[in-house]
CSV table of C-alpha atoms in Angstrom, one decimal:
chain,number,residue,atom,x,y,z
A,1,MET,CA,81.3,73.3,26.3
A,2,ALA,CA,81.5,77.0,27.0
A,3,ASN,CA,84.4,79.4,28.1
A,4,ILE,CA,85.7,78.4,31.8
A,5,VAL,CA,86.4,80.6,34.6
A,6,PRO,CA,88.5,78.6,36.7
A,7,ASP,CA,87.3,78.5,41.0
A,8,ALA,CA,91.2,79.2,41.6
A,9,PHE,CA,91.4,82.3,39.3
A,10,LYS,CA,88.4,83.6,41.2
A,11,THR,CA,90.0,83.0,44.9
A,12,ASN,CA,93.4,84.0,43.8
A,13,LEU,CA,92.4,86.8,42.4
A,14,LEU,CA,90.7,88.1,45.6
A,15,LYS,CA,93.9,87.0,47.1
A,16,GLY,CA,96.2,88.9,45.0
A,17,VAL,CA,97.8,86.4,43.3
A,18,PHE,CA,97.0,87.7,39.8
A,19,ASN,CA,98.3,91.6,39.1
A,20,PHE,CA,97.0,93.1,35.8
A,21,ASP,CA,98.5,96.0,36.4
A,22,THR,CA,100.5,97.9,33.4
A,23,SER,CA,101.9,101.0,34.5
A,24,GLY,CA,105.2,99.7,35.7
A,25,ASN,CA,104.4,98.4,38.7
A,26,GLY,CA,104.9,94.6,38.6
A,27,GLY,CA,102.4,93.6,36.7
A,28,ASN,CA,101.8,89.8,35.5
A,29,THR,CA,103.2,88.3,31.9
A,30,PHE,CA,100.3,86.7,30.6
A,31,LYS,CA,100.2,84.0,27.9
A,32,CYS,CA,97.8,82.5,25.5
A,33,ALA,CA,98.1,78.8,24.2
A,34,LEU,CA,95.9,77.2,21.4
A,35,TYR,CA,94.5,74.0,21.7
A,36,THR,CA,92.7,71.2,19.3
A,37,ALA,CA,90.5,70.3,22.3
A,38,ILE,CA,89.5,71.9,25.7
A,39,THR,CA,88.2,68.8,27.2
A,40,GLY,CA,90.9,68.9,29.6
A,41,TYR,CA,89.8,71.7,31.5
A,42,SER,CA,87.1,72.4,34.0
A,43,THR,CA,86.1,75.0,36.7
A,44,SER,CA,88.6,72.9,39.0
A,45,SER,CA,91.6,73.5,36.9
A,46,THR,CA,94.2,75.4,38.1
A,47,VAL,CA,97.1,75.7,35.7
A,48,TYR,CA,98.2,76.0,32.2
A,49,GLN,CA,98.2,72.4,30.4
A,50,THR,CA,100.1,70.4,27.7
A,51,GLY,CA,97.2,67.9,27.1
A,52,ASN,CA,95.7,68.7,23.7
A,53,GLU,CA,98.0,71.7,23.2
A,54,VAL,CA,98.2,72.3,19.3
A,55,SER,CA,101.8,70.9,18.1
A,56,SER,CA,104.7,72.8,17.6
A,57,VAL,CA,105.5,70.2,15.0
A,58,GLY,CA,105.2,71.5,11.1
A,59,THR,CA,103.0,74.0,12.6
A,60,ASN,CA,105.3,77.0,13.5
A,61,TYR,CA,103.3,77.2,16.5
A,62,THR,CA,105.2,77.9,19.5
A,63,THR,CA,104.2,75.6,22.4
A,64,ALA,CA,103.2,77.3,25.4
A,65,GLY,CA,101.6,79.9,23.3
A,66,ASN,CA,102.4,83.6,22.8
A,67,THR,CA,102.4,86.4,25.6
A,68,LEU,CA,99.8,89.0,25.3
A,69,THR,CA,99.7,92.5,25.2
A,70,ASN,CA,97.6,93.8,28.2
A,71,ASN,CA,96.4,97.1,27.3
A,72,GLY,CA,95.3,97.7,30.8
A,73,VAL,CA,92.6,97.9,33.7
A,74,ALA,CA,89.7,100.5,33.3
A,75,ILE,CA,86.7,101.2,35.3
A,76,ALA,CA,83.6,102.2,34.1
A,77,SER,CA,79.7,101.9,35.3
A,78,ASN,CA,80.9,100.6,38.6
A,79,ILE,CA,82.6,97.3,36.4
A,80,ALA,CA,86.2,97.0,35.8
A,81,TYR,CA,87.7,95.5,33.0
A,82,ILE,CA,90.6,94.1,31.4
A,83,ASP,CA,91.7,94.8,27.8
A,84,PHE,CA,94.0,92.6,25.9
A,85,ALA,CA,95.4,93.7,22.6
A,86,ASP,CA,94.3,90.9,19.7
A,87,LEU,CA,96.9,88.3,19.6
A,88,THR,CA,97.9,86.9,16.3
A,89,PHE,CA,100.2,83.5,16.0
A,90,SER,CA,101.8,84.7,12.5
A,91,SER,CA,102.7,82.1,9.7
A,92,VAL,CA,101.1,79.1,11.2
A,93,SER,CA,99.2,76.3,9.5
A,94,LEU,CA,97.0,74.7,12.6
A,95,THR,CA,93.6,73.7,13.9
A,96,ALA,CA,92.6,74.9,16.9
A,97,ARG,CA,89.1,74.4,19.0
A,98,GLY,CA,90.1,76.9,22.1
A,99,ALA,CA,92.8,78.8,24.0
A,100,ALA,CA,94.0,79.1,27.7
A,101,ILE,CA,95.0,82.3,29.0
A,102,TYR,CA,97.6,81.9,32.0
A,103,LYS,CA,100.0,84.1,34.0
A,104,SER,CA,103.4,83.0,33.1
A,105,THR,CA,105.6,85.0,35.8
A,106,GLY,CA,105.8,84.5,39.4
A,107,GLY,CA,105.7,80.7,39.0
A,108,GLY,CA,102.9,78.0,38.4
A,109,ASN,CA,101.5,78.9,35.3
A,110,GLN,CA,98.5,80.0,37.1
A,111,LEU,CA,95.2,79.6,34.6
A,112,VAL,CA,92.9,82.8,34.2
A,113,LEU,CA,90.5,81.6,31.7
A,114,VAL,CA,89.4,79.0,29.0
A,115,LEU,CA,88.2,80.1,25.6
A,116,ASP,CA,85.8,77.5,23.7
A,117,PHE,CA,86.0,78.8,20.0
A,118,GLY,CA,82.6,77.0,19.5
A,119,GLY,CA,84.3,74.8,16.9
A,120,ASN,CA,87.4,74.2,14.9
A,121,LYS,CA,89.3,77.0,13.6
A,122,THR,CA,92.1,77.1,11.2
A,123,ALA,CA,94.7,78.7,9.5
A,124,THR,CA,96.6,77.3,6.6
A,125,ASN,CA,100.1,78.9,6.1
A,126,GLY,CA,99.0,82.1,7.5
A,127,ASP,CA,98.3,84.0,10.8
A,128,PHE,CA,95.6,82.7,13.2
A,129,VAL,CA,94.3,85.7,15.2
A,130,ILE,CA,92.3,85.7,18.7
A,131,GLN,CA,90.4,88.9,18.2
A,132,PHE,CA,89.1,90.0,21.9
A,133,PRO,CA,85.9,91.8,22.5
A,134,THR,CA,85.4,95.3,22.6
A,135,PRO,CA,87.0,96.5,26.5
A,136,ASP,CA,83.9,97.9,28.0
A,137,THR,CA,81.7,97.2,30.5
A,138,SER,CA,79.4,95.0,28.6
A,139,ASN,CA,81.9,92.9,26.3
A,140,ALA,CA,85.5,92.6,27.7
A,141,ILE,CA,86.8,89.4,28.0
A,142,ILE,CA,87.3,89.6,32.1
A,143,ARG,CA,84.9,91.7,33.9
A,144,LEU,CA,84.4,92.4,37.6
A,145,GLY,CA,81.3,94.2,38.8
A,146,ASN,CA,77.7,95.2,39.4
A,147,ALA,CA,76.0,97.2,36.7
């Protein structure tokens, strides 16, 4: 399976449902949850789901995931992109196959993106880090535009 950009995110982005502004103008809060399998998600998915989420029992993982730090929106070469800071789940013992980014404010836990790690990733009594790509026009995790 590959990363999934839900159709609902695409249409709701154009309707102004998502606000990635970090300048104090009412930007939304976004979270990232970890999953043992991402088979419950597809392009028709609309919201954060609890099925297959990493268990909080004995793992030190917090159900519903951690809050992302949004470093802002930028534009270069006709491409707008978002820069999330790398996300650390501290002192956990877990295995995850993927993750879901969703808007946790404004109601509805609306889905933004589902990440496929390409295989199981494990942390044993240590940090589990999601390292986001370089925030630029070719690599940022979310990009919009034409080159």
